[in-house]
XYZ file of C-alpha atoms in Angstrom:
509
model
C 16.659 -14.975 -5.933
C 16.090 -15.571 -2.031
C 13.460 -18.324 -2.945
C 14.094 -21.700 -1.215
C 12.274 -24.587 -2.410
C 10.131 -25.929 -0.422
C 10.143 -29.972 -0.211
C 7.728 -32.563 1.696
C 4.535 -33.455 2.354
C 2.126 -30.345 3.544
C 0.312 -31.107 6.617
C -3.017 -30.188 7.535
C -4.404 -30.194 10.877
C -7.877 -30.860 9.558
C -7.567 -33.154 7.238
C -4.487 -35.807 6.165
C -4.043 -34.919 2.611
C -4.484 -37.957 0.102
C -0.880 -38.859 -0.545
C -2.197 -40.475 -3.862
C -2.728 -37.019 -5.341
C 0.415 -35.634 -3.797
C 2.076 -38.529 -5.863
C 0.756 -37.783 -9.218
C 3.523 -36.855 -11.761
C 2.070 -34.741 -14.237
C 0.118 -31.556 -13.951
C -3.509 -32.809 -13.595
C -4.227 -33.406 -9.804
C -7.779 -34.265 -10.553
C -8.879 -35.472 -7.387
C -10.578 -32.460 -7.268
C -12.763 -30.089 -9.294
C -10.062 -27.400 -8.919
C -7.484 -29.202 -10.006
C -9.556 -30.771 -12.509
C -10.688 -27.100 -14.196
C -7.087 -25.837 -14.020
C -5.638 -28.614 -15.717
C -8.726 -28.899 -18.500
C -8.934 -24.958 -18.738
C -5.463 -24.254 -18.920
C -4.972 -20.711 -20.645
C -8.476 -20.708 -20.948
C -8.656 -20.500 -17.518
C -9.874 -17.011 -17.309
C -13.042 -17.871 -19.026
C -14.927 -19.065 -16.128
C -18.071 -17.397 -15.740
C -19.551 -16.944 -12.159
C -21.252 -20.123 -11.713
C -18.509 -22.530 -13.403
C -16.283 -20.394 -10.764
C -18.295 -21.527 -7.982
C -18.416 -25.169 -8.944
C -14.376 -24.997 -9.816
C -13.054 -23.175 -6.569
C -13.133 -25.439 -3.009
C -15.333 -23.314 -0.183
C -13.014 -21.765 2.501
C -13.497 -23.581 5.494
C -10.628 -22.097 7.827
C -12.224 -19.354 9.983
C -8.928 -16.966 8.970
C -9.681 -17.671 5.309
C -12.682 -14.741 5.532
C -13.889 -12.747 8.420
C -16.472 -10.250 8.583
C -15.529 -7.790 10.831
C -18.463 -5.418 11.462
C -21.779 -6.067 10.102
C -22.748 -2.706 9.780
C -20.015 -1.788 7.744
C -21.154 -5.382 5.715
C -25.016 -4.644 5.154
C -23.894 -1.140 4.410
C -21.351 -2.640 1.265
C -24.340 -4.676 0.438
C -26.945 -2.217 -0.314
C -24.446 0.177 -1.986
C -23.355 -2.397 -4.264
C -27.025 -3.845 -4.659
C -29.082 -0.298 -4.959
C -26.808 2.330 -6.191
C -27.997 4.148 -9.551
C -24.713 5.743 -9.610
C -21.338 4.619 -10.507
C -20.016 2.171 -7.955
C -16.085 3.406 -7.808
C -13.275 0.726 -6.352
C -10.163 0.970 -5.421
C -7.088 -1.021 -5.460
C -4.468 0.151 -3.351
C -1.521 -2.366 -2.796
C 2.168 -2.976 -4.040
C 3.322 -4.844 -7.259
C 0.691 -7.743 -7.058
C -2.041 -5.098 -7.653
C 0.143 -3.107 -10.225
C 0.905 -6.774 -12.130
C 3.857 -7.705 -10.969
C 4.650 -11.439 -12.788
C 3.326 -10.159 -15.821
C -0.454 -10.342 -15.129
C -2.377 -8.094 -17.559
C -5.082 -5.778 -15.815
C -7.896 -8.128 -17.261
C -6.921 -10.763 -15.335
C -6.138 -9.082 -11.791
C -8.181 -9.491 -8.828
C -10.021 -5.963 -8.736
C -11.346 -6.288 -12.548
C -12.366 -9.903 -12.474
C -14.026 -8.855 -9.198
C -15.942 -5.947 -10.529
C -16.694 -8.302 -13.828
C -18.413 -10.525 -11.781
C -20.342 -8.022 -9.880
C -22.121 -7.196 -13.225
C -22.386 -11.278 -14.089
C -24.033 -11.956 -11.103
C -26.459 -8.826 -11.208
C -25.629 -7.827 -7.771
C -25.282 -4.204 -8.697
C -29.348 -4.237 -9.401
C -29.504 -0.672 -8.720
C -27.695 -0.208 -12.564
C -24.212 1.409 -11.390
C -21.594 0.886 -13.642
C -18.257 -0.614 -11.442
C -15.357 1.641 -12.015
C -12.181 0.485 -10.633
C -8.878 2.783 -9.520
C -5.682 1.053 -10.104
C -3.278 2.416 -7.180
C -1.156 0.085 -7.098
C 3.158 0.499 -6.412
C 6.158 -1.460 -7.163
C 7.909 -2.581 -3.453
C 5.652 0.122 -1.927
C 3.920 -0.444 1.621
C 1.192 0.941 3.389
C 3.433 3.762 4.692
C 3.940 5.143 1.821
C 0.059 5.438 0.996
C -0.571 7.026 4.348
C 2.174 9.413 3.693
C 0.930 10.394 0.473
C -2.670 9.604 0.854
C -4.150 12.553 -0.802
C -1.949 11.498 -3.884
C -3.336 7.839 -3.794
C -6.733 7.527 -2.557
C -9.166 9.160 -4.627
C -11.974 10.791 -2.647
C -14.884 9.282 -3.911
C -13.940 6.117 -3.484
C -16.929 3.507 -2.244
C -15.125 0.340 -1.805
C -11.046 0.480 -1.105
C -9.179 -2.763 -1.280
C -6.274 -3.180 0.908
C -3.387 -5.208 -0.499
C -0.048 -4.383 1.312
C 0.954 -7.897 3.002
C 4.067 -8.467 1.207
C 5.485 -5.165 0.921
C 4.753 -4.659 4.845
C 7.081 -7.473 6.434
C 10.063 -6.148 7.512
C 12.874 -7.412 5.369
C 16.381 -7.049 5.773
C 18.168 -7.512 9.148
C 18.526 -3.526 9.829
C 14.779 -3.454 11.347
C 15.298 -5.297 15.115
C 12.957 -8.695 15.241
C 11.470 -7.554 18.413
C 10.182 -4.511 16.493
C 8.786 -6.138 13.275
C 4.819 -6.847 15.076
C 4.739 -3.122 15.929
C 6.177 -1.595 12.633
C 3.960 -3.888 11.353
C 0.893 -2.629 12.993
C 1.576 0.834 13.173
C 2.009 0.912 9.153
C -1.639 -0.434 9.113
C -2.703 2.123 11.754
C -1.191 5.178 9.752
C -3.122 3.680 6.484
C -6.489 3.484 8.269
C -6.318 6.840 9.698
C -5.679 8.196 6.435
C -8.547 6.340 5.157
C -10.751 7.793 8.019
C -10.349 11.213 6.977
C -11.311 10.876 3.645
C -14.326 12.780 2.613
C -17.274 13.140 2.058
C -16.839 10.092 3.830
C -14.539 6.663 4.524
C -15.242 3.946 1.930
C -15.527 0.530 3.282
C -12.153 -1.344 3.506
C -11.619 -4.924 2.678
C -8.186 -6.497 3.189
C -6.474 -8.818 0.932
C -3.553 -10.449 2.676
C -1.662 -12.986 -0.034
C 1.518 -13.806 1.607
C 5.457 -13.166 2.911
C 7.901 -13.484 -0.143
C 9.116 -15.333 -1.279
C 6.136 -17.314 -1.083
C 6.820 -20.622 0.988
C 6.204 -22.738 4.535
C 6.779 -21.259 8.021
C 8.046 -23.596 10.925
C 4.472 -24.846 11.353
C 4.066 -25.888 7.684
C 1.623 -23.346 6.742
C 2.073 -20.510 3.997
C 4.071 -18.022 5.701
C 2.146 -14.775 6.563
C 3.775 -12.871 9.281
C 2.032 -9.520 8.612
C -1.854 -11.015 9.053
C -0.495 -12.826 12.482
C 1.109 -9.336 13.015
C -2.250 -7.013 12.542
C -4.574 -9.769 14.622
C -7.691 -8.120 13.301
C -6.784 -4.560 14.868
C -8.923 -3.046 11.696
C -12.007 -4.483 13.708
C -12.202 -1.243 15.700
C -12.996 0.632 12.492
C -16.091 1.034 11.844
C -15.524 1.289 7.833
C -13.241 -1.834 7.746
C -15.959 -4.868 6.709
C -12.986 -7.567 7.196
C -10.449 -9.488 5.130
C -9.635 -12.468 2.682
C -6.679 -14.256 3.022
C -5.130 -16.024 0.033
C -2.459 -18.156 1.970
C -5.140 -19.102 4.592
C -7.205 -20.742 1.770
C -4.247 -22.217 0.230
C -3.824 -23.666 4.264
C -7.321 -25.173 3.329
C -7.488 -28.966 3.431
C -8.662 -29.350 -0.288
C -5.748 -27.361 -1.200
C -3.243 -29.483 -3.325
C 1.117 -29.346 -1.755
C 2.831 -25.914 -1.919
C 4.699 -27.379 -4.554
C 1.595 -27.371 -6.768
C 0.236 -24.168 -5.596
C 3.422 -22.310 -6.811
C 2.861 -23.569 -10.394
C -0.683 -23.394 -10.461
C -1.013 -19.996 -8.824
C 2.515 -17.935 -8.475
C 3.858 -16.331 -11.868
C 6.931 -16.219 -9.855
C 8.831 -17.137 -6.203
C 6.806 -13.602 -5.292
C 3.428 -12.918 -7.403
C 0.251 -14.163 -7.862
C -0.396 -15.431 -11.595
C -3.696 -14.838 -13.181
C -5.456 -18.123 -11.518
C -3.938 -16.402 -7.752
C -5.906 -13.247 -8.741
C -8.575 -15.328 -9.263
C -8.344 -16.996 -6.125
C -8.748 -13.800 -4.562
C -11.336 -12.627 -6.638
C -13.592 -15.902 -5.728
C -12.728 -14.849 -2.184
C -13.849 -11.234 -2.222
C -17.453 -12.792 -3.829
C -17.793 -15.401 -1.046
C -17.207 -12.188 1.539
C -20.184 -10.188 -0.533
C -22.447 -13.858 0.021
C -21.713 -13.365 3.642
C -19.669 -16.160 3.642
C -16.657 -16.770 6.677
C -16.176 -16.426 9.820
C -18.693 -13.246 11.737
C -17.348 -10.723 14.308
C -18.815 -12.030 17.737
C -19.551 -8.519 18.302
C -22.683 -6.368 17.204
C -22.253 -3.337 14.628
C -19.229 -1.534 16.085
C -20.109 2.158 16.164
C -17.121 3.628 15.826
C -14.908 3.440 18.956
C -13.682 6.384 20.917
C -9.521 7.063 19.922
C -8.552 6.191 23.547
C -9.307 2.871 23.038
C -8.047 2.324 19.498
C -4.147 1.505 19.548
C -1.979 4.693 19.109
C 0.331 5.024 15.695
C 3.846 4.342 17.147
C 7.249 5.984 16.136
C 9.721 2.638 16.080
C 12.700 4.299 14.596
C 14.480 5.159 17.753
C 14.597 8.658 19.670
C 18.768 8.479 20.542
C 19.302 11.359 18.257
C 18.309 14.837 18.270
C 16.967 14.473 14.584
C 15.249 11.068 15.182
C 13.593 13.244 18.259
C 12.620 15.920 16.000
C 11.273 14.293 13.073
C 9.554 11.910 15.387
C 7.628 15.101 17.314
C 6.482 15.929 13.484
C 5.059 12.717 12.857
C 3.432 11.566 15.912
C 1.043 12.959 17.843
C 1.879 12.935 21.309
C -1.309 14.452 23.034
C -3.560 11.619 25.201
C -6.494 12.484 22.959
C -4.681 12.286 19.565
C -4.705 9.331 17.347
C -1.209 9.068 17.272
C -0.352 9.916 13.966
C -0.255 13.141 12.248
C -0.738 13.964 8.200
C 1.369 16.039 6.727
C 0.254 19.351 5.522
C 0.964 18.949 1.818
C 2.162 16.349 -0.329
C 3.821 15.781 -4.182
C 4.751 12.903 -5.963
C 5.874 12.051 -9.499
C 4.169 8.630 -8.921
C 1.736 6.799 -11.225
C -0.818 6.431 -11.136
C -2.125 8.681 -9.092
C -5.283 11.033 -8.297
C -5.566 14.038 -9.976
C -5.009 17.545 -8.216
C -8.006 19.327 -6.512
C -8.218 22.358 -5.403
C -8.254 22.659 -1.316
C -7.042 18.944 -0.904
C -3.351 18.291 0.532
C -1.738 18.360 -2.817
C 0.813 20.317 -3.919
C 2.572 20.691 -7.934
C 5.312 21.599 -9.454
C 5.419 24.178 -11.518
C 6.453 22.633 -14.690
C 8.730 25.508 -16.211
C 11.024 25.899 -12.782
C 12.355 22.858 -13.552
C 15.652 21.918 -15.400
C 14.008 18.584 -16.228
C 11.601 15.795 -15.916
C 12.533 11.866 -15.878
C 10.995 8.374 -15.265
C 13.272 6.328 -12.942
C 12.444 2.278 -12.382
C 10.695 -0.387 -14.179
C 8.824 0.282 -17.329
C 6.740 -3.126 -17.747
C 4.238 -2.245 -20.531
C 1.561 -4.181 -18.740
C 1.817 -1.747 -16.019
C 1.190 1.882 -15.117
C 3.327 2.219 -12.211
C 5.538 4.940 -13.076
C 8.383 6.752 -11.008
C 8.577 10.003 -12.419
C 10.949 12.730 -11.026
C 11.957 16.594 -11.601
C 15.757 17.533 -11.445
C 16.260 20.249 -8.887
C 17.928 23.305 -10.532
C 21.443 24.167 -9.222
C 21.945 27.721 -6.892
C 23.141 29.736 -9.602
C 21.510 33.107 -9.192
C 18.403 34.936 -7.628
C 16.044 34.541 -10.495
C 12.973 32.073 -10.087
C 14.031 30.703 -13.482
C 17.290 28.798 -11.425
C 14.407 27.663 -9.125
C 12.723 24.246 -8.352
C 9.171 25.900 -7.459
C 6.552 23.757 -5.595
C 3.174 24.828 -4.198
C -0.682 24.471 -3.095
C -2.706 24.210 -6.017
C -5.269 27.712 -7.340
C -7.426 28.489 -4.869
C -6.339 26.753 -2.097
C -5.513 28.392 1.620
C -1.962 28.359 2.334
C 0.189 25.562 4.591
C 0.474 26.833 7.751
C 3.132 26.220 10.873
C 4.985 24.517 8.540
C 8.293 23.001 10.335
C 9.692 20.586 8.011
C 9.843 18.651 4.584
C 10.863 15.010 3.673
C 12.037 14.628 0.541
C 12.638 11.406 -1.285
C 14.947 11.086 -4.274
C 15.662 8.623 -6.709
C 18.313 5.902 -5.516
C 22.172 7.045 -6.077
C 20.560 10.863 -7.084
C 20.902 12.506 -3.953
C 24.311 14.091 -4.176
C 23.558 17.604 -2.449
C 26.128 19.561 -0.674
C 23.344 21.816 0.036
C 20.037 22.650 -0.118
C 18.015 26.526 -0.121
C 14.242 27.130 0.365
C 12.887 30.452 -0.852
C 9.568 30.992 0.949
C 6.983 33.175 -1.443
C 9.871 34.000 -3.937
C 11.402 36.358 -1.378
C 15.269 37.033 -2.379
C 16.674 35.342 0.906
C 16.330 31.575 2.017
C 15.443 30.607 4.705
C 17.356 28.981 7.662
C 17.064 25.067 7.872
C 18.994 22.189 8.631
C 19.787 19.186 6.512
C 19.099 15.772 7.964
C 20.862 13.025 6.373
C 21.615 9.391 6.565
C 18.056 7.790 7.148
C 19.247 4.538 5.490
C 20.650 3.438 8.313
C 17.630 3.997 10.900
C 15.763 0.860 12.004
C 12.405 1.107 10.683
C 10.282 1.975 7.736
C 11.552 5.711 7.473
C 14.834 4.426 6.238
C 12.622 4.371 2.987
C 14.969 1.936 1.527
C 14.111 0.377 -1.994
C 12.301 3.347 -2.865
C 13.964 6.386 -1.980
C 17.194 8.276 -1.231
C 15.653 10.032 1.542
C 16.575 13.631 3.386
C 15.092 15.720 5.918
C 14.928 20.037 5.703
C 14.010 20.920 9.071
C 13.345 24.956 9.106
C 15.119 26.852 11.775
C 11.870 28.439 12.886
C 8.151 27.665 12.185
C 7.093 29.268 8.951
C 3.149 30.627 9.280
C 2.109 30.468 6.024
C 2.866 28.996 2.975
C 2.042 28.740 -0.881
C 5.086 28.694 -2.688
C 8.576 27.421 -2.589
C 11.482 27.810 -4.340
C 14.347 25.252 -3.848
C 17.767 24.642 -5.085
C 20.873 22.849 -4.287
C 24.416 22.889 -4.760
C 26.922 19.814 -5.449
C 29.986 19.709 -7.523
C 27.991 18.462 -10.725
C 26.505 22.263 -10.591
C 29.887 23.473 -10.720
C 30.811 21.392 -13.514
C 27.657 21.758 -15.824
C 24.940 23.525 -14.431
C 23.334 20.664 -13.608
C 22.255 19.230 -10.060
C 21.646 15.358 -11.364
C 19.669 15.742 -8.222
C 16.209 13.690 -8.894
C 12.989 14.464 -6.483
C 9.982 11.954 -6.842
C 8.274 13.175 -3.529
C 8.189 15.692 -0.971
C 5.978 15.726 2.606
C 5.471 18.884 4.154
C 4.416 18.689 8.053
């Protein structure tokens, strides 16, 4: 594990923390009422209702704990949660924390304690029942959900919690320091324009920033958070973004007890929250909804015109004629452009996931092209994140039947000026010598060029930890299309007919 105890007292700006409770040997730090519920509740922690909740959890005081962004966006949450007769639908999109990572059952996660208490306390007077969406990945980022957003954020979505923090830093020494605040922020940016286009309309975003793993000090003895000091509240300038809570802010708090004791009272692990840190967060998203934190100084923010909202930014590097190339399919580069660009169609053998609609940006596999379907990864009962994949069939003959086939679902129009496909493979099951694309079933493939080796690019494209991941780039633009047909060729082909080659996603720009 790369988790480093962390030793000393914790200082507070604020406040000088009691050193009598920092002292105590055994588990009950009952100096105050948190510490004095956790200890007495135990297990049975869980069993708070709203009010004994209230009375249990200290009030945030820091003025980065909560903040309330735009107030528009805030009265708007308000009355849709207060006077909707429908179903009230919210989402939780985020990496392992949200999918239970530590072992937390769904019960006890942030999103369904939080819509629990929304029925408790009677704020949804209008009679809506609260639905939540679990979309939440395994060492996922925000990337990934932009990339695949039709896959991941369900369209009638009212209320879409943001929880990407620790899966955003930029680990490993391959991404340059002096680039980590701008991947950072440009990950965001490529979630929130996703978000944007999302119809009938945006939800309303709230952010949930917990922490860098493994959970533990930075130089100025607070809980290390890189990626919230990264963003600096650039979701202000969207209008549909109501603000954030931030768990390692309130842990900052001066009521707080040492790190030590937050790790054992709130981490299942050097990386996780346990089921009292989801319910941390949980008493923090209800304190937002009571208005609670720190107010934009700004009135409603209508929203902004794009030349004034920063641009998505390419940060892999342009020294390459393939970095160039990929990079002109990703970013727009027109002045009036947001800067980023969706792709045209998307597939993933990801759970869980939205289910296919006709006209959307989805695409499917058709089931009986394929030599094979197989769940890759972790397979943690408590969870539903799944990482399914489809072996490509080998380049054996001309029939459809030796085809991987891959298209827009009934009734949909066609992808057009289609230039290029990412594809991401399981890890270690990208052996391909080389790859065909069949446009409509037509008996020819079509020209393209491989682009390999994005492991070793500086950035989040590298994809590493989740994919082995390859480039097609087509020799010309194809118009239209509905259907493809691929297949590769590698020596396990030769040997048994079969590829070994495992897809899990494919973009299509």
């Amino acid at each position: 594990t790369r988790y480093k105890s962390t030793t000393g007292e914790k200082k507070n700006n604020n406040q000088k923390v009691n050193q009598a409770t920092l002292t105590t040997s055994d588990s009950s730090l009952a100096s105050t009422s948190l510490n004095a519920t956790l200890t007495a509740r135990g297990g049975n922690l869980l069993t708070l209702d709203a009010q004994e909740l209230f009375d249990s959890f200290p009030p945030p005081v820091r003025t980065d704990t909560i903040q309330i962004y735009n107030k528009e966006a805030y009265h708007e949450l308000i009355k849709m949660v207060s006077s909707k007769k429908s179903n009230i639908h919210i989402c939780a999109n985020g990496g392992s924390s949200t999918a239970g990572g530590g072992k937390v059952p769904k019960l006890h996660r942030y999103y369904t304690k939080f819509a629990k208490y929304i029925q408790q306390l009677n704020l949804n007077a209008g009679g809506g029942k609260v639905n939540i969406i679990e979309r939440g990945h395994g060492t996922r980022h925000s990337l990934h959900s932009a990339v695949f957003a039709s896959n991941f954020l369900p369209p009638n979505t009212d209320l879409l919690l943001w929880e990407f923090s620790i899966n955003d830093y930029a680990y490993g020494d391959y991404m340059p320091e002096e680039s980590h605040i701008q991947q950072e922020r440009s990950m965001l940016i490529a979630w929130l324009r996703e978000v944007e286009q999302m119809r009938p309309r945006p939800p309303k975003v709230i952010l949930i920033y917990l922490w860098k793993t493994p959970f533990e000090l930075n130089e100025e003895e607070k809980i290390n958070n890189p990626v919230y000091d990264a963003h600096a509240k650039l979701a202000k300038e969207f209008d549909f973004v109501v603000g954030h809570v931030n768990l390692a802010s309130y842990f900052d708090e001066p009521s707080m007890p040492r790190v030590e004791d937050l790790q054992r009272l709130f981490l299942s692990d050097p990386h996780h929250p346990s089921s009292a840190g989801h319910l941390a967060v949980t008493f923090l998203l209800l304190n937002l909804l009571r208005g609670k934190g720190e107010w934009s100084s700004s009135k409603g923010i209508v929203q902004p015109k794009l030349g004034k909202v920063e641009k998505y930014k390419w940060c892999c590097g342009t020294e390459t004629k393939e970095k160039r190339f990929i990079q002109s399919r990703i970013v727009a580069g027109d002045d009036a452009s947001s800067g980023w660009r969706s792709p045209l169609g998307t597939v993933t053998l990801e759970e869980p996931q939205n289910k296919v609609v006709s006209g959307s940006r989805q695409l499917v596999f058709d089931p009986k092209s394929s030599d094979g379907m197989k769940i890759l990864g972790k397979q943690d009962p408590l969870r539903k994140d799944r990482q399914g994949s489809v072996s490509l069939a080998c380049c054996t003959g001309n029939s459809n039947i030796n085809f991987t086939t891959v298209g827009v679902p009934e009734n949909t129009e066609p992808m057009q000026n289609v230039q290029a496909m990412f594809l991401g493979f399981g890890l270690g099951m990208s052996d391909i010598i080389d790859l065909k694309v069949f446009i409509e079933s037509d008996s020819k493939d079509v020209n393209g060029k491989l682009i390999r080796d994005l492991h070793d690019w500086p950035c989040f494209w590298a994809w590493r930890d989740i994919y082995d991941s390859l480039w097609f780039a087509f020799s010309e633009e194809q118009p239209k299309i509905s259907t493809m047909q691929i297949c590769v060729e590698n020596e396990q082909c030769e040997d048994n007919g079969q590829s070994d080659v495992m897809l899990i996603s494919m973009a299509v720009y």
